[in-house]
CSV table of C-alpha atoms in Angstrom, one decimal:
chain,number,residue,atom,x,y,z
A,17,MET,CA,-10.8,-33.9,-45.6
A,18,LYS,CA,-8.0,-33.9,-43.0
A,19,PHE,CA,-8.9,-30.4,-42.1
A,20,TYR,CA,-12.5,-31.4,-41.3
A,21,ILE,CA,-11.3,-34.3,-39.1
A,22,ILE,CA,-9.0,-32.0,-37.2
A,23,ILE,CA,-11.8,-29.5,-36.6
A,24,ALA,CA,-14.2,-32.2,-35.5
A,25,ILE,CA,-11.6,-33.6,-33.1
A,26,ALA,CA,-10.9,-30.0,-31.7
A,27,VAL,CA,-14.7,-29.4,-31.3
A,28,LEU,CA,-15.1,-32.8,-29.5
A,29,VAL,CA,-12.1,-32.1,-27.2
A,30,GLY,CA,-13.6,-28.6,-26.4
A,31,ILE,CA,-17.0,-30.1,-25.6
A,32,ILE,CA,-15.5,-32.8,-23.4
A,33,SER,CA,-13.4,-30.1,-21.6
A,34,LEU,CA,-16.5,-28.0,-21.0
A,35,VAL,CA,-18.5,-30.9,-19.7
A,36,THR,CA,-15.6,-31.7,-17.3
A,37,ILE,CA,-15.1,-28.2,-16.1
A,38,MET,CA,-18.7,-27.2,-15.5
A,39,PRO,CA,-19.3,-29.4,-12.4
A,40,GLN,CA,-16.0,-28.2,-10.9
A,41,ASP,CA,-17.1,-24.6,-11.4
A,42,GLN,CA,-20.4,-25.4,-9.6
A,43,ASN,CA,-18.5,-27.0,-6.7
A,44,THR,CA,-16.2,-24.0,-6.5
A,45,LEU,CA,-19.2,-21.6,-6.4
A,46,GLU,CA,-20.9,-23.7,-3.7
A,47,ASN,CA,-17.6,-23.8,-1.6
A,48,SER,CA,-17.2,-20.0,-2.0
A,49,GLU,CA,-20.8,-19.4,-0.8
A,50,SER,CA,-20.3,-21.6,2.3
A,51,TYR,CA,-16.9,-20.0,3.0
A,52,ILE,CA,-18.5,-16.5,2.8
A,53,LEU,CA,-21.4,-17.6,5.1
A,54,GLU,CA,-19.0,-19.2,7.6
A,55,ASN,CA,-16.9,-16.0,7.6
A,56,LYS,CA,-19.9,-13.9,8.2
A,57,GLU,CA,-21.0,-16.1,11.1
A,58,ASN,CA,-17.5,-16.0,12.5
A,59,LEU,CA,-17.3,-12.2,12.2
A,60,ASP,CA,-20.7,-11.7,13.9
A,61,SER,CA,-19.6,-14.0,16.8
A,62,ALA,CA,-16.2,-12.2,17.1
A,63,LEU,CA,-17.8,-8.8,17.1
A,64,LEU,CA,-20.2,-9.8,19.8
A,65,GLN,CA,-17.3,-11.0,21.9
A,66,CYS,CA,-15.5,-7.7,21.3
A,67,ASP,CA,-18.6,-5.8,22.5
A,68,LEU,CA,-18.5,-7.6,25.8
A,69,ILE,CA,-15.3,-5.7,26.6
A,70,MET,CA,-17.3,-2.5,26.7
A,71,THR,CA,-20.4,-3.8,28.5
A,72,ASP,CA,-20.0,-1.7,31.6
A,73,ALA,CA,-18.1,1.2,30.0
A,74,SER,CA,-20.1,3.8,31.8
A,75,THR,CA,-18.8,2.6,35.2
A,76,PHE,CA,-15.1,2.6,34.1
A,77,SER,CA,-12.6,5.0,35.5
A,78,GLU,CA,-10.6,7.0,33.0
A,79,SER,CA,-7.7,4.6,33.0
A,80,GLU,CA,-10.0,1.6,32.7
A,81,LEU,CA,-11.8,3.2,29.8
A,82,LEU,CA,-8.5,3.8,28.1
A,83,VAL,CA,-7.5,0.1,28.4
A,84,ALA,CA,-10.9,-1.3,27.6
A,85,GLY,CA,-11.4,1.0,24.6
A,86,THR,CA,-8.0,0.2,23.2
A,87,ASN,CA,-8.6,-3.6,23.7
A,88,TRP,CA,-12.1,-3.2,22.2
A,89,GLU,CA,-10.7,-1.4,19.1
A,90,TYR,CA,-7.9,-4.0,18.8
A,91,CYS,CA,-10.4,-6.8,19.1
A,92,ILE,CA,-12.6,-5.4,16.3
A,93,ASN,CA,-9.6,-4.8,14.1
A,94,ASN,CA,-8.5,-8.4,14.5
A,95,ALA,CA,-12.0,-9.8,13.9
A,96,ILE,CA,-12.4,-7.8,10.7
A,97,ASP,CA,-8.9,-8.6,9.5
A,98,LEU,CA,-9.6,-12.3,10.0
A,99,TYR,CA,-13.2,-12.6,8.8
A,100,GLY,CA,-14.1,-9.4,7.1
A,101,THR,CA,-14.2,-8.4,3.5
A,102,ILE,CA,-12.2,-5.5,2.1
A,103,GLU,CA,-15.4,-3.4,2.0
A,104,GLN,CA,-16.0,-4.2,5.7
A,105,LYS,CA,-12.5,-3.2,6.6
A,106,GLU,CA,-12.9,0.2,4.8
A,107,ILE,CA,-16.3,0.8,6.6
A,108,TRP,CA,-14.8,-0.1,10.0
A,109,GLU,CA,-11.9,2.3,9.4
A,110,ALA,CA,-14.3,5.1,8.7
A,111,LYS,CA,-16.6,4.2,11.6
A,112,LYS,CA,-13.7,3.9,14.0
A,113,GLN,CA,-12.7,7.6,13.3
A,114,GLN,CA,-16.3,8.7,14.0
A,115,ASN,CA,-16.9,6.6,17.1
A,116,PRO,CA,-17.5,8.7,20.3
A,117,LEU,CA,-15.4,6.2,22.2
A,118,ARG,CA,-12.5,6.9,19.9
A,119,PHE,CA,-12.7,10.6,20.6
A,120,GLN,CA,-12.9,9.9,24.4
A,121,ILE,CA,-9.9,7.6,24.2
A,122,ASP,CA,-7.9,10.1,22.1
A,123,GLN,CA,-8.7,12.9,24.6
A,124,ILE,CA,-7.6,10.7,27.6
A,125,MET,CA,-4.4,9.9,25.7
A,126,LYS,CA,-3.8,13.5,24.8
A,127,ASN,CA,-4.2,14.6,28.4
A,128,THR,CA,-1.9,11.9,29.6
A,129,LYS,CA,0.8,12.9,27.1
A,130,ILE,CA,0.5,16.6,28.0
A,131,GLN,CA,0.9,15.6,31.7
A,132,GLU,CA,4.0,13.6,30.7
A,133,CYS,CA,5.3,16.7,28.9
A,134,ASN,CA,4.9,18.7,32.1
A,135,GLU,CA,6.6,16.0,34.2
A,136,GLN,CA,9.4,15.2,31.8
A,137,TRP,CA,10.6,18.8,31.0
A,138,SER,CA,11.5,21.6,33.3
A,139,ASN,CA,12.1,24.3,30.7
A,140,GLN,CA,8.9,26.0,29.5
A,141,THR,CA,10.1,26.1,25.9
A,142,GLN,CA,10.6,22.3,25.9
A,143,ILE,CA,7.2,21.8,27.6
A,144,ASP,CA,5.6,24.0,24.9
A,145,GLU,CA,7.3,22.1,22.1
A,146,CYS,CA,6.3,18.7,23.6
A,147,ILE,CA,2.7,19.9,24.0
A,148,GLU,CA,2.7,21.2,20.4
A,149,ASN,CA,3.8,17.7,19.2
A,150,VAL,CA,1.1,16.1,21.3
A,151,ASN,CA,-1.5,18.5,19.7
A,152,LEU,CA,-0.2,17.4,16.2
A,153,GLN,CA,-0.6,13.8,17.2
A,154,PHE,CA,-4.1,14.3,18.6
A,155,PRO,CA,-5.8,17.2,16.8
């Protein structure tokens, strides 16, 4: 008889626990959905702000393009780090490597580094080694 009473009490406690937990789970789900929606809106807004950096990119000089492109990339990295999901971060990393602007910025940086090699070293062997290192850095 004691056994049945203990089982009945355990079942009753279990039911009360479930009834208490269920509304909390629903609130957590609703809070998560609003958090996700808010993050998406914040991300969209931040990305629009980042794109303003490159509005007149076609009129930029080479040095202005380098600065603007670097700032644009940095802005997007920050926006996705703050508001993006892991999947969005992975997609951005892949897109960033394929972006024509990335290639253009890398080419400008490569040319600048090669010019620095020529200015920094007087010995041709040192210049060649420096340029070789630059080519490894910017394939």
